[in-house]
GROMACS .gro file of C-alpha atoms in nm:
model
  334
    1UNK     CA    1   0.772  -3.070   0.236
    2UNK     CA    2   0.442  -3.132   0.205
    3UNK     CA    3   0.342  -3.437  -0.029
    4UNK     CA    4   0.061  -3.261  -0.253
    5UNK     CA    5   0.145  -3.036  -0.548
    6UNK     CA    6  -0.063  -2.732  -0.568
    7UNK     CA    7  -0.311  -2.695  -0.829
    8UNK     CA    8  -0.265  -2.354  -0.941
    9UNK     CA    9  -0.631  -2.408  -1.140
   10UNK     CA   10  -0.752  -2.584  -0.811
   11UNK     CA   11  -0.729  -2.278  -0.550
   12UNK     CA   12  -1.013  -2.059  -0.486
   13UNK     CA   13  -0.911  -1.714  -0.304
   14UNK     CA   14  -0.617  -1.490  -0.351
   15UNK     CA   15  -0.234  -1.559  -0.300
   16UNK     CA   16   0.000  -1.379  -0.055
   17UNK     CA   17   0.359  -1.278  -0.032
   18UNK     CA   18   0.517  -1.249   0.301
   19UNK     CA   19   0.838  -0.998   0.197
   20UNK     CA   20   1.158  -0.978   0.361
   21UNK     CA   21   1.273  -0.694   0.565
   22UNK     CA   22   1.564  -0.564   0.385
   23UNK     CA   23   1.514  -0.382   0.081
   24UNK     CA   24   1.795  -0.573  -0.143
   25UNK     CA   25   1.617  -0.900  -0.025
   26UNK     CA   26   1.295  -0.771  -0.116
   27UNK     CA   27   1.386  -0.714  -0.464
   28UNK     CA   28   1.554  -1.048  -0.526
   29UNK     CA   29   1.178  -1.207  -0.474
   30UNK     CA   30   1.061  -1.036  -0.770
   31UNK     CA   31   1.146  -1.298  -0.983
   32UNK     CA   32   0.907  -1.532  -0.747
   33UNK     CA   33   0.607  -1.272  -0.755
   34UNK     CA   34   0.671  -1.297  -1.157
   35UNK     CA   35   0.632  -1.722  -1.121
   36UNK     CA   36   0.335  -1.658  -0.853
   37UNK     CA   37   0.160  -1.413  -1.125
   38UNK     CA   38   0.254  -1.628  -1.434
   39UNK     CA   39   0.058  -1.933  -1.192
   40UNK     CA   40  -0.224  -1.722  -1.120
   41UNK     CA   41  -0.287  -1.454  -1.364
   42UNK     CA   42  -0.654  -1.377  -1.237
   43UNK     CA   43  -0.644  -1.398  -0.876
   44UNK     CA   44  -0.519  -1.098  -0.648
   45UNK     CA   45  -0.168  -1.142  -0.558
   46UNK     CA   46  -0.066  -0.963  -0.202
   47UNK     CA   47   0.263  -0.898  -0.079
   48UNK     CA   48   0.277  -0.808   0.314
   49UNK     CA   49   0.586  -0.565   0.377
   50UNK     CA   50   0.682  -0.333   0.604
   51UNK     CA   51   0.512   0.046   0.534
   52UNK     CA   52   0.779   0.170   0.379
   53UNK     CA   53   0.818  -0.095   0.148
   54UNK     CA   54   0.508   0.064  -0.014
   55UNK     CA   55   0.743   0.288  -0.229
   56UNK     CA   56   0.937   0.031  -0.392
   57UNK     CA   57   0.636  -0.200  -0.507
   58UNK     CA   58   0.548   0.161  -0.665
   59UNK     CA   59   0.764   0.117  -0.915
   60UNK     CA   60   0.767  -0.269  -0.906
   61UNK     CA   61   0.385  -0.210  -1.090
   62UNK     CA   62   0.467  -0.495  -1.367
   63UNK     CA   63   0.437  -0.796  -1.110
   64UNK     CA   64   0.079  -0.705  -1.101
   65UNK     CA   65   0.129  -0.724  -0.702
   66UNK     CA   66  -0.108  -0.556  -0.458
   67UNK     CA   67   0.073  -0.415  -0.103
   68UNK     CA   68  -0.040  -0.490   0.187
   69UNK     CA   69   0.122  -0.255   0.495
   70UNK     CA   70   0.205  -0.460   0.745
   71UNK     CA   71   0.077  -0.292   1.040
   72UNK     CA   72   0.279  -0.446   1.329
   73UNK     CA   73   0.566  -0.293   1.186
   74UNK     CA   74   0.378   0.087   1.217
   75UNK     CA   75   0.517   0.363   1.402
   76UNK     CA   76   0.230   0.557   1.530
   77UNK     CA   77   0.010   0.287   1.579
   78UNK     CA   78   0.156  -0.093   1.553
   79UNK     CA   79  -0.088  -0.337   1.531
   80UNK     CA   80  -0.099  -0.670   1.751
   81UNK     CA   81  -0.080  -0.978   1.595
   82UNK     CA   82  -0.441  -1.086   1.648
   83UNK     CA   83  -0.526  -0.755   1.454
   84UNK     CA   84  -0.325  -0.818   1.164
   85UNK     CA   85  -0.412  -1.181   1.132
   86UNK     CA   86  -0.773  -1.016   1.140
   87UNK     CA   87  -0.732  -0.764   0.874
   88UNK     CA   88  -0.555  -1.035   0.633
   89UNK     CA   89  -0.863  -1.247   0.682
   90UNK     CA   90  -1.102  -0.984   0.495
   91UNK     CA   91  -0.877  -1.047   0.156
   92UNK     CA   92  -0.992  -1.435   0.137
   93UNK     CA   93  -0.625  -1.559   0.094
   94UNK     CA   94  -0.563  -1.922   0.010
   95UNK     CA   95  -0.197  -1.975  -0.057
   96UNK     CA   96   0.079  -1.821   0.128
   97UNK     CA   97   0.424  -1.808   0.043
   98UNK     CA   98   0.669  -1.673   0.346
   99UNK     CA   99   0.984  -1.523   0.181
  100UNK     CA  100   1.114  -1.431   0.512
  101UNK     CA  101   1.218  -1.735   0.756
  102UNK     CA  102   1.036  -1.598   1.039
  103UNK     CA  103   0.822  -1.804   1.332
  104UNK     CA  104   0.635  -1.493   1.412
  105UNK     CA  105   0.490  -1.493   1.046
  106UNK     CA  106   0.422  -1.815   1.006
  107UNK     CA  107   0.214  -1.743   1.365
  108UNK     CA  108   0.010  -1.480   1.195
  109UNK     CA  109  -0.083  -1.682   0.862
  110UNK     CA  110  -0.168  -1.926   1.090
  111UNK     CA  111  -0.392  -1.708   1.299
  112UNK     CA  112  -0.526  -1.544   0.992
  113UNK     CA  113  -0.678  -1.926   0.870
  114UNK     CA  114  -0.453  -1.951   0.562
  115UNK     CA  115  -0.484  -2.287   0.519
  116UNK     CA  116  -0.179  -2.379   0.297
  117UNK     CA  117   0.137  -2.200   0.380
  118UNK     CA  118   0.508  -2.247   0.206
  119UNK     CA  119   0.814  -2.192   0.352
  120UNK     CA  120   1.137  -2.385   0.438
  121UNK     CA  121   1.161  -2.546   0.775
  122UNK     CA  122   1.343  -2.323   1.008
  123UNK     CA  123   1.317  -2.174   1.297
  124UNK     CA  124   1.119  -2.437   1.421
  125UNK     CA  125   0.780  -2.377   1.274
  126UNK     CA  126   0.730  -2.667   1.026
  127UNK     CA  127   0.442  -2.745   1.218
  128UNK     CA  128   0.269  -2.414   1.113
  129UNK     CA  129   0.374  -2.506   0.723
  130UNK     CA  130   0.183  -2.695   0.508
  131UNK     CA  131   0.472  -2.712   0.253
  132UNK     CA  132   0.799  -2.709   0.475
  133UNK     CA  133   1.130  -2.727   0.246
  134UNK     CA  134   1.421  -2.773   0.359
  135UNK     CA  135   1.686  -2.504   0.252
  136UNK     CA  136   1.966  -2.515   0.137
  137UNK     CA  137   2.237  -2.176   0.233
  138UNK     CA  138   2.440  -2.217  -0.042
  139UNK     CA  139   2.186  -2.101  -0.305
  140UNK     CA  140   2.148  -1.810  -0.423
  141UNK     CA  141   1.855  -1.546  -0.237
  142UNK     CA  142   1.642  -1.514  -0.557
  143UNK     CA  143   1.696  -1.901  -0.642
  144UNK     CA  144   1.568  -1.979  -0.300
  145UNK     CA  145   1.288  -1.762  -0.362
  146UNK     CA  146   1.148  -1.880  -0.691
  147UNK     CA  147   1.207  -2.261  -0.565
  148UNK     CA  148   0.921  -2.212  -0.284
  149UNK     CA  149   0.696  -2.120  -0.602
  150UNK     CA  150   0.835  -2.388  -0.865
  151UNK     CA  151   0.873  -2.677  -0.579
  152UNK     CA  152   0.526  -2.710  -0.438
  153UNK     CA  153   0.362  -2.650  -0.761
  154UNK     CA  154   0.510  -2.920  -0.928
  155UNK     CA  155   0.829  -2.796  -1.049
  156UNK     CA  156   0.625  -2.578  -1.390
  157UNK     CA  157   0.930  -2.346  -1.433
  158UNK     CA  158   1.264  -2.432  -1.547
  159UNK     CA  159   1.426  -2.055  -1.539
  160UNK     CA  160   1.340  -1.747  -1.397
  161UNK     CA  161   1.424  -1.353  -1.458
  162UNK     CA  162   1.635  -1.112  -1.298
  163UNK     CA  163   1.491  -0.847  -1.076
  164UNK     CA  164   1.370  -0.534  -1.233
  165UNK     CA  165   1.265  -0.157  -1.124
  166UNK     CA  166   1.092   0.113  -1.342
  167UNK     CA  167   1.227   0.434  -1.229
  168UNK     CA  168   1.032   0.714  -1.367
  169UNK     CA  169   1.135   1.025  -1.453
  170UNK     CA  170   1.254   1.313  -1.190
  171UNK     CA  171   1.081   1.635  -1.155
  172UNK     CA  172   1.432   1.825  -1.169
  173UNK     CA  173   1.679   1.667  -1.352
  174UNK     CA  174   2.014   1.645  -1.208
  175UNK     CA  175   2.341   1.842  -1.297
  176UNK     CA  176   2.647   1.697  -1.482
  177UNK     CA  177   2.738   1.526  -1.810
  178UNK     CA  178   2.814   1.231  -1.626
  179UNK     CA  179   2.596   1.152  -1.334
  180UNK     CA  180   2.755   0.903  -1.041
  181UNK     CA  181   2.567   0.813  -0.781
  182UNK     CA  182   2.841   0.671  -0.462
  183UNK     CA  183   2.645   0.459  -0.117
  184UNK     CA  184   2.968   0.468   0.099
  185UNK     CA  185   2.744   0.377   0.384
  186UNK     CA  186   2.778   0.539   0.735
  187UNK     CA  187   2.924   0.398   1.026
  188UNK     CA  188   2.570   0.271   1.085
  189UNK     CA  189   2.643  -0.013   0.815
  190UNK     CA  190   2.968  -0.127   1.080
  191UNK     CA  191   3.272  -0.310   0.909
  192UNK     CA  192   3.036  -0.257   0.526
  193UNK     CA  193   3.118   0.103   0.501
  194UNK     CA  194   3.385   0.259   0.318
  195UNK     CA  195   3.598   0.455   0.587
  196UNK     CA  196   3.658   0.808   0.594
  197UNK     CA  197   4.010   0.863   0.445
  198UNK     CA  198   3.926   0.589   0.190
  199UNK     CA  199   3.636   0.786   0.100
  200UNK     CA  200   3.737   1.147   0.060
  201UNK     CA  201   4.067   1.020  -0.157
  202UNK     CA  202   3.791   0.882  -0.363
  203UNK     CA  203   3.593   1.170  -0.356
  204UNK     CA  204   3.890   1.440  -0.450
  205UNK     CA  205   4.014   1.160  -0.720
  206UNK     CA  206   3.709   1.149  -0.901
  207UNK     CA  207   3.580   1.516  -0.854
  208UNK     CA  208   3.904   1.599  -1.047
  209UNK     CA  209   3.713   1.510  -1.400
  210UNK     CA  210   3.558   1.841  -1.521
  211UNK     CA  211   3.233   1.640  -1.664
  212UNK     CA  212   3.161   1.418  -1.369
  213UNK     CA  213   2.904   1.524  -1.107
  214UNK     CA  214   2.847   1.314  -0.822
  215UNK     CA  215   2.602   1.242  -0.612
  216UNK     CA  216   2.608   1.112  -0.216
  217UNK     CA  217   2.337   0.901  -0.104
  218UNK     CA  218   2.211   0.751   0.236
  219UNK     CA  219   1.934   0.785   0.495
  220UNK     CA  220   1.889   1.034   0.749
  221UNK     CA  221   2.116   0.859   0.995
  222UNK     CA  222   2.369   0.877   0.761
  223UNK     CA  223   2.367   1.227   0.623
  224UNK     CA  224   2.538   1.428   0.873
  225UNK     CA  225   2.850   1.183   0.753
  226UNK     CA  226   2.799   1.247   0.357
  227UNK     CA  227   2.814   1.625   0.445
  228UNK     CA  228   3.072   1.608   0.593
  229UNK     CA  229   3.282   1.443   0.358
  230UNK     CA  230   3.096   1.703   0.086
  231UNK     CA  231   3.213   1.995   0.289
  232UNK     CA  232   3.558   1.899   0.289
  233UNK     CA  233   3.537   1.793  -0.092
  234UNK     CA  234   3.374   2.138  -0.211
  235UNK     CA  235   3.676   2.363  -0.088
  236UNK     CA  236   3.859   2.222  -0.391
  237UNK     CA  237   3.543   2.149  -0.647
  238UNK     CA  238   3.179   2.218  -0.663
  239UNK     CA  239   3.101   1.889  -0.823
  240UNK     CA  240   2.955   1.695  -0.516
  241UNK     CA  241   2.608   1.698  -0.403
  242UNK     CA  242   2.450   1.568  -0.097
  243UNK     CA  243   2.164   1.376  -0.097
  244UNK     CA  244   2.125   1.157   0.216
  245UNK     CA  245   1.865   1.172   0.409
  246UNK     CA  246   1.653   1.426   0.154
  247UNK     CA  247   1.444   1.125  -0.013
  248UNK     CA  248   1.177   0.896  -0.010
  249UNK     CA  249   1.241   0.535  -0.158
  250UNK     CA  250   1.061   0.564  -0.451
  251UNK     CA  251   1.278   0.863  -0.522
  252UNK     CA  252   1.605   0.713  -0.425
  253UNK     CA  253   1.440   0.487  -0.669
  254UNK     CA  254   1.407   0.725  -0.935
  255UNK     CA  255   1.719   0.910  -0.904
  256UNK     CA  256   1.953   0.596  -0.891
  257UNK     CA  257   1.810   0.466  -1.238
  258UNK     CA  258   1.864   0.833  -1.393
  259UNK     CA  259   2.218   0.786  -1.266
  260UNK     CA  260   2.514   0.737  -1.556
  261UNK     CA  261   2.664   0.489  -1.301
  262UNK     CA  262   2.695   0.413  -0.958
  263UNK     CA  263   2.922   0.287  -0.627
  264UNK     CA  264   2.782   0.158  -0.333
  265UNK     CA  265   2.862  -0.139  -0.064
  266UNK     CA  266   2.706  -0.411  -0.020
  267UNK     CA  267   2.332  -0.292   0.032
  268UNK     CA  268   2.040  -0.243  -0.063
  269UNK     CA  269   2.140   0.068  -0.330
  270UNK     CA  270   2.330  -0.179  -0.500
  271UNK     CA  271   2.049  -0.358  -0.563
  272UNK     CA  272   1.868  -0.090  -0.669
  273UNK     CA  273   2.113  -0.016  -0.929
  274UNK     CA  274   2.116  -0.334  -1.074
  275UNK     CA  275   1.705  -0.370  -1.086
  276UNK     CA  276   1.672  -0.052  -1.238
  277UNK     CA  277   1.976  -0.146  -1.499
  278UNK     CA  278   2.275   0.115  -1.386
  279UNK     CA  279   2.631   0.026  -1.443
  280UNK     CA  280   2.722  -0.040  -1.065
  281UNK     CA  281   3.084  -0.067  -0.939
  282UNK     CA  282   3.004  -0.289  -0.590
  283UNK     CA  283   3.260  -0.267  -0.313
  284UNK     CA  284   3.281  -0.605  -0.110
  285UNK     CA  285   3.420  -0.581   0.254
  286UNK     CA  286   3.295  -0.781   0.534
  287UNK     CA  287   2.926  -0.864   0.444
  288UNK     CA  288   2.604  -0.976   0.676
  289UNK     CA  289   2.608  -1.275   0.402
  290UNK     CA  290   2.821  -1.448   0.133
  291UNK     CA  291   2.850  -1.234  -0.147
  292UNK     CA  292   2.756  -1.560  -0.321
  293UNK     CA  293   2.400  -1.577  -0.243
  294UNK     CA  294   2.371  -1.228  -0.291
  295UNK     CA  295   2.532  -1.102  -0.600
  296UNK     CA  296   2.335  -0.926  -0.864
  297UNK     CA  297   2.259  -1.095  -1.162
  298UNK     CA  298   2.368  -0.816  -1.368
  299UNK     CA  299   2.633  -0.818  -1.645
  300UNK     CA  300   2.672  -0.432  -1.581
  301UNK     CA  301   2.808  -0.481  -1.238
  302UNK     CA  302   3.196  -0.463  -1.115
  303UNK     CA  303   3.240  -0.617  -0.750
  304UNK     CA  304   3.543  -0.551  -0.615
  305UNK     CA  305   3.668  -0.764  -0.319
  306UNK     CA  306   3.925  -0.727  -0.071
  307UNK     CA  307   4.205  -0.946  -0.097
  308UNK     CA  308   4.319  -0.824   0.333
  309UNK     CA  309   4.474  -1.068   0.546
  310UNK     CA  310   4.366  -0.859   0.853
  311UNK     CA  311   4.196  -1.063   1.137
  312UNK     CA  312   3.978  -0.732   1.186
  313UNK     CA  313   3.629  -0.742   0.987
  314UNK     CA  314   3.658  -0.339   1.004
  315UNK     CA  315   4.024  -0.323   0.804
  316UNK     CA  316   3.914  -0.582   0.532
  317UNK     CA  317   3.737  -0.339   0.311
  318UNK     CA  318   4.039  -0.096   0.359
  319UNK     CA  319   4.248  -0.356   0.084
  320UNK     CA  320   3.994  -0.222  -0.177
  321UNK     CA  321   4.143   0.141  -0.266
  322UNK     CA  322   4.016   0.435  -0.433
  323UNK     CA  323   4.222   0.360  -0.767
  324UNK     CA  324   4.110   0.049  -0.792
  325UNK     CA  325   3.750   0.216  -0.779
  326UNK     CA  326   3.813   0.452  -1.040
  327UNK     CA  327   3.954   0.235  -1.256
  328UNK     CA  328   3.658   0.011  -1.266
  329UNK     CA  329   3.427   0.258  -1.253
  330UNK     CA  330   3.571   0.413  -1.617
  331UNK     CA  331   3.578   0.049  -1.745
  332UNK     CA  332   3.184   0.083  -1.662
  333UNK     CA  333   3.146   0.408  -1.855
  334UNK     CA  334   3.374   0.303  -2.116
   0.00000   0.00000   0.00000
């Protein structure tokens, strides 16, 4: 790491945020952009995301964060990364904070003249890092991410707060007394996803409650699955609803905080939930990372994880049934 401390009273031009790509890791650095803003309450603070990431920041309007679209990341027209170091250039940035351990960003700040640039060394791009530290994988995401503010400045900060989302209020409100949102995940989330079978017992088990509506979410990769799995729930109940693939994020955003309660896998609705303060029941199979670093910081949250002694990542989240579900999601409601 870098030997000077940053003068937060010292720097001239605006700060910058370099997001992750994920939406769950995205949110957990909103307790960072709250340290960056607390640092530098009169200076324009930027966070650099992917386009779509433009809807969640929407509702993310207390960090007092401006988006920037990262334009390499565009569909119609992706930008090079000479452009984009080109365009950051115009907002006079002089601190840079890359939540994302990526060479190819630390490349761009570099070609876009931002002189002092925090990150931990990976990857192999200390040399493009004015304030390289060194990370440590056991710690927590958001804990990682508020330590690349705290550390360089001096250590000012001796606790952070969780993530939070302001949902705002739907245009048509939603059906049912009791309003449960379910990500099962398609098989596009692998050995995460709830199967099938596991699914649909869940589905008929919990459609069975007269005052319970529920709600299927997912993107549009995903939604052929959820309606299938509503088609063969709705010859016994009209209580299911499909929703995948019908939403933006901001909406997804929107509709998961007007939600009673909510199941989902390990993804980024789960983290949804808990920023925008609904009772969550989390089911734990197989994850991309240790649910350790990952796990909400969220008292209202349930994680159930399997207990399988399968060798086969895609049978683990099998030893986490649909009673066990139900049971902790009434526990929630209770």
């Amino acid at each position: 790491m870098g030997s000077k401390v940053i003068v937060s009273g010292q720097v001239n031009g605006a700060i910058l945020a370099v997001l992750p790509k994920f939406i769950g890791d995205a949110i957990n650095t909103l307790p960072a952009l709250e340290l960056l803003k607390t640092l530098y309450p009169k200076k324009h603070i930027y966070v650099l995301g992917r386009p779509f990431m433009a809807s969640l920041f929407s509702r993310a309007e207390q960090y007092g964060v401006e988006f920037i679209a990262d334009k390499r990341h565009c569909h119609d027209e992706p930008h090079t990364i000479l452009k984009m170091a080109g365009l950051l250039k115009k907002h006079n940035i002089s601190v840079a904070v890359l939540f994302r351990g990526s060479l190819r960003d630390a490349l761009l700040l570099k070609l876009a003249s931002i002189k002092t640039v925090i990150g931990y060394a990976q990857n192999a791009r200390s040399p493009l890092l004015s304030h390289a530290l060194k990370l440590n994988p056991c710690e927590h995401y958001i804990y990682r991410y508020c330590q690349l503010v705290n550390e360089p400045h001096g250590k000012p900060f001796k606790t952070f707060s969780k993530p939070a989302l302001t949902p705002k209020a739907l245009q048509q409100p939603l059906k049912g007394k009791l309003k449960i949102a379910l990500y099962l995940g398609g098989t596009i989330k692998g050995h995460r996803c709830y199967p099938h079978d596991l699914s649909l017992a869940l589905l008929k088990r919990l459609s069975a409650h007269q005052d319970i509506h529920l709600y299927l979410l997912g993107d549009d990769a995903e939604r052929d699955e959820m309606e299938l799995l509503t088609q063969e729930i709705d010859q016994q109940s009209n209580s299911v609803t499909n929703l995948a693939g019908r939403m933006t994020l901001d909406i997804l955003i929107d509709t998961i905080g007007d939600m009673d309660a909510m199941i989902s896998i390990d993804s980024g609705p789960m983290h949804i939930a808990a920023a925008c303060n609904t009772p969550c029941v989390a089911i734990i199979g197989q994850g991309t990372s240790p649910w350790s670093i990952v796990a909400p910081k969220q008292h209202n949250l349930i994680a159930l994880h399997h207990q399988s002694m399968s060798l086969f990542e895609s049978q683990m989240i099998r030893d986490i049934s649909p009673e066990a579900i139900n049971q902790a999601l009434f526990k929630l409601i209770k």
